[in-house]
């Protein structure tokens, strides 16, 4: 399993607690269930009487094996920790009697969706996964349905699970679960793609870029791309430095250039998504499920 920092560990524990609160303290007391692997486990509980958190453990072990066979250890490392932590937290909070009951069930569903989406988004933003239907969708896309978009595979899987849930739960209950799923996905995507640091692309054109390069690499700990450009007015060849940084780092870089008295031309572009290995960037494994 890849090394987990203390900060990431705290974030994942918080994520599991938030998601478990949404399921145990909001969804169940208000008379509706959830979709995905958790919903499948709840359906199995209705038939067997075994606590759904324990059934969830069994399903996650099966998914771990399938993931290792189909996608390899690297993908397993992204879901291994949460595959054991989340069912444990689910089970603990399931035995902690707290009920957040709202008069209007639709409002309760919306409340659940927002809470669950925020909790899940915290973890997905770190590059980890709960290993549920999203992992099954990745397996199917990699091995079977290569030409199908991931979000469509995931939608089909959730649809199949909801069809199974109809064997035990009423159509109204499953319909509320679907509404909660839609709200949860949108809330999760907002956390993943919109709540991180605001990023900017900085383009700096100057004659001597060495000091700027050093500041970008050693002070704000970002990388830079260098290219040679020619000004059409002056006809002179200069160096263009391209880097991506957050708002705080951009201010630092701008103040450094000002204090150094570097004669340069600067362009700043706000960015929507940036994928890369830096802590401020998204991973290519981040899936926008909208």
C-alpha positions in Angstrom: 0.0 0.0 0.0 1.3 3.4 -0.9 2.5 5.6 2.0 -0.2 7.6 3.6 0.7 10.9 5.3 -0.7 11.8 8.7 -2.7 14.7 7.1 -4.2 12.3 4.5 -4.9 9.8 7.2 -6.9 12.3 9.3 -8.7 13.4 6.1 -9.7 9.9 5.2 -10.9 9.1 8.8 -13.0 12.3 8.7 -14.3 11.3 5.3 -15.4 7.9 6.5 -17.1 9.5 9.6 -19.0 12.0 7.5 -20.2 9.4 5.0 -21.2 7.0 7.8 -23.1 9.8 9.6 -25.0 10.4 6.3 -26.0 6.8 6.0 -26.6 5.8 9.7 -27.9 9.0 11.2 -29.7 10.6 8.2 -30.7 8.0 5.5 -31.8 5.0 7.7 -33.7 7.0 10.4 -35.6 8.8 7.6 -36.7 5.6 6.0 -34.6 5.4 2.8 -31.6 3.5 1.7 -28.6 4.4 -0.5 -27.4 3.0 -3.8 -24.1 1.5 -4.7 -22.3 -1.3 -2.8 -23.8 0.0 0.5 -27.3 -0.3 -1.0 -26.4 -3.8 -2.1 -25.3 -4.7 1.4 -28.5 -3.2 2.9 -30.5 -5.4 0.5 -28.6 -8.5 1.6 -29.2 -7.6 5.2 -32.9 -7.5 4.5 -32.8 -11.1 3.3 -30.2 -12.5 5.7 -30.5 -10.4 8.9 -26.7 -9.9 8.9 -25.5 -6.4 9.7 -25.0 -4.6 6.4 -21.6 -3.3 7.5 -20.3 -6.9 7.8 -21.8 -7.7 4.4 -20.1 -4.6 3.0 -16.7 -6.0 4.3 -17.3 -9.2 2.3 -18.2 -7.4 -0.9 -15.1 -5.1 -0.5 -12.8 -8.1 -0.1 -14.3 -9.5 -3.4 -13.7 -6.2 -5.1 -10.2 -6.0 -3.8 -9.4 -9.4 -5.4 -11.0 -8.5 -8.7 -9.1 -5.2 -8.7 -5.8 -6.9 -8.1 -6.4 -9.4 -10.9 -7.7 -6.8 -13.4 -5.9 -3.6 -12.6 -2.9 -4.5 -10.5 -1.5 -3.6 -7.1 -1.3 0.2 -7.8 -5.0 0.5 -8.1 -5.5 -1.8 -5.1 -3.3 0.6 -3.1 -5.8 3.4 -3.8 -8.7 1.5 -2.2 -7.0 -0.9 0.3 -7.0 1.4 3.4 -10.6 2.7 2.9 -11.9 -0.8 2.1 -11.2 -1.8 5.7 -11.7 1.6 7.5 -15.1 2.6 6.0 -17.0 -0.6 6.9 -15.6 -0.4 10.4 -16.8 3.2 10.9 -20.1 2.2 9.3 -20.5 -0.6 11.8 -19.5 1.5 14.8 -21.8 4.4 14.0 -24.6 1.9 13.2 -24.6 1.0 16.9 -24.5 4.6 18.1 -28.1 5.6 18.3 -28.4 9.1 16.8 -31.3 10.0 14.5 -31.5 13.2 12.5 -35.1 13.0 11.3 -36.6 15.7 9.1 -40.3 16.2 8.5 -40.0 16.2 4.7 -38.4 13.1 3.4 -37.2 14.9 0.2 -35.3 17.4 2.3 -33.8 14.6 4.2 -32.6 13.0 1.0 -31.1 16.2 -0.2 -29.4 16.7 3.2 -28.0 13.1 3.0 -26.7 13.7 -0.6 -24.9 16.9 0.4 -23.3 15.3 3.5 -22.3 12.1 1.7 -21.0 14.0 -1.3 -18.8 16.2 0.9 -17.4 13.2 2.8 -16.7 11.2 -0.4 -15.2 14.2 -2.1 -12.6 14.7 0.6 -11.1 11.3 -0.1 -11.4 11.3 -3.9 -9.6 14.7 -4.0 -6.6 13.0 -2.2 -6.5 10.4 -5.0 -8.0 7.5 -3.0 -11.2 5.7 -3.5 -13.8 3.8 -1.5 -13.5 0.9 -4.0 -17.2 0.7 -4.7 -19.0 0.8 -8.0 -16.5 3.3 -9.4 -13.8 0.6 -9.1 -16.1 -2.0 -10.7 -16.7 0.5 -13.5 -12.9 0.9 -14.0 -12.5 -2.9 -14.2 -15.3 -3.2 -16.8 -13.9 -0.3 -18.9 -10.4 -1.7 -18.8 -11.3 -5.4 -19.6 -14.7 -5.4 -21.4 -16.3 -2.1 -22.3 -13.2 -0.1 -23.5 -15.2 2.1 -25.9 -17.9 3.1 -23.3 -17.4 6.2 -21.1 -16.8 5.5 -17.5 -19.7 7.5 -16.2 -22.1 5.5 -18.4 -20.7 2.2 -17.1 -21.2 3.5 -13.5 -24.7 4.6 -14.3 -25.5 1.1 -15.6 -24.0 -0.5 -12.5 -26.0 1.7 -10.2 -29.1 0.9 -12.2 -28.6 -2.8 -11.9 -28.1 -2.5 -8.1 -31.3 -0.5 -7.8 -33.1 -3.2 -9.7 -31.8 -5.7 -7.2 -32.9 -3.4 -4.3 -36.5 -3.5 -5.7 -36.6 -7.2 -4.7 -36.7 -6.1 -1.1 -37.5 -2.3 -0.9 -40.5 -0.4 -2.3 -40.3 1.7 -5.4 -40.6 4.9 -3.3 -37.6 3.9 -1.2 -35.4 3.1 -4.2 -36.6 6.3 -5.9 -35.5 8.4 -2.9 -32.1 6.5 -3.1 -31.8 7.6 -6.7 -32.4 11.2 -5.8 -29.9 11.0 -3.1 -27.4 9.5 -5.5 -27.8 12.3 -8.0 -27.3 15.0 -5.3 -24.3 13.1 -3.8 -22.5 12.8 -7.1 -22.9 16.5 -7.8 -21.8 17.5 -4.3 -18.8 15.1 -4.5 -17.8 16.6 -7.9 -18.0 20.1 -6.5 -15.6 19.2 -3.7 -13.2 17.4 -6.0 -13.0 20.0 -8.8 -14.0 23.3 -7.3 -13.0 23.5 -3.6 -9.3 23.2 -4.1 -6.9 26.1 -4.4 -7.5 28.4 -7.3 -4.8 27.8 -9.9 -3.3 30.1 -12.5 -1.0 29.6 -15.5 1.7 32.2 -15.4 3.6 33.1 -18.6 6.7 35.3 -18.1 8.7 36.6 -21.1 12.2 38.0 -20.2 15.8 38.1 -21.3 17.3 36.4 -18.3 15.1 33.9 -16.6 17.5 32.1 -14.2 16.4 33.9 -11.1 12.8 33.4 -11.9 13.4 29.7 -12.6 15.2 29.2 -9.3 12.4 31.0 -7.4 9.7 28.8 -9.0 11.5 25.6 -8.3 13.1 26.2 -4.9 10.7 28.7 -3.2 7.2 27.8 -4.4 8.1 24.2 -5.3 6.5 24.1 -8.7 8.0 23.1 -12.0 8.5 25.4 -15.0 8.6 25.0 -18.8 11.0 27.1 -20.8 10.7 28.0 -24.5 12.4 30.5 -26.8 10.1 33.2 -28.3 10.7 36.0 -30.7 9.0 39.4 -30.3 7.6 40.6 -33.6 8.1 44.3 -32.7 11.7 44.1 -31.4 12.8 41.0 -33.3 14.7 39.8 -30.2 14.7 36.3 -28.9 13.7 35.9 -25.3 12.9 33.1 -22.8 9.3 32.4 -21.9 8.8 30.7 -18.5 5.5 28.8 -18.0 4.3 27.6 -14.6 1.1 26.7 -12.8 0.7 27.8 -9.2 -2.0 28.7 -6.7 -3.1 32.2 -5.8 -0.8 32.6 -2.8 2.2 31.4 -4.9 1.3 33.7 -7.7 1.4 36.7 -5.4 4.8 35.5 -4.1 6.1 35.2 -7.6 4.8 38.6 -8.7 6.3 40.3 -5.6 9.7 38.5 -6.2 9.8 39.7 -9.8 8.9 43.3 -8.7 11.5 43.3 -5.9 14.2 41.9 -8.3 13.4 44.6 -10.8 13.3 42.1 -13.6 12.1 43.6 -16.9 9.6 41.2 -18.2 6.2 40.7 -19.8 3.7 38.6 -17.7 0.4 37.0 -18.6 -1.9 35.3 -16.0 -4.7 32.8 -16.9 -7.1 31.4 -14.4 -7.4 27.6 -14.8 -10.3 25.2 -14.3 -8.6 21.9 -14.0 -4.9 20.9 -13.8 -3.8 17.3 -13.7 -0.4 16.3 -12.4 1.6 15.0 -9.4 1.8 18.2 -7.4 -0.3 18.3 -4.2 -2.4 21.2 -5.6 -3.2 19.3 -8.8 -5.8 16.7 -9.6 -4.9 13.1 -10.6 -5.9 11.6 -13.9 -7.7 9.0 -11.8 -10.1 11.7 -10.6 -13.4 11.0 -12.3 -16.0 13.7 -12.9 -19.1 11.6 -12.8 -21.5 14.3 -14.1 
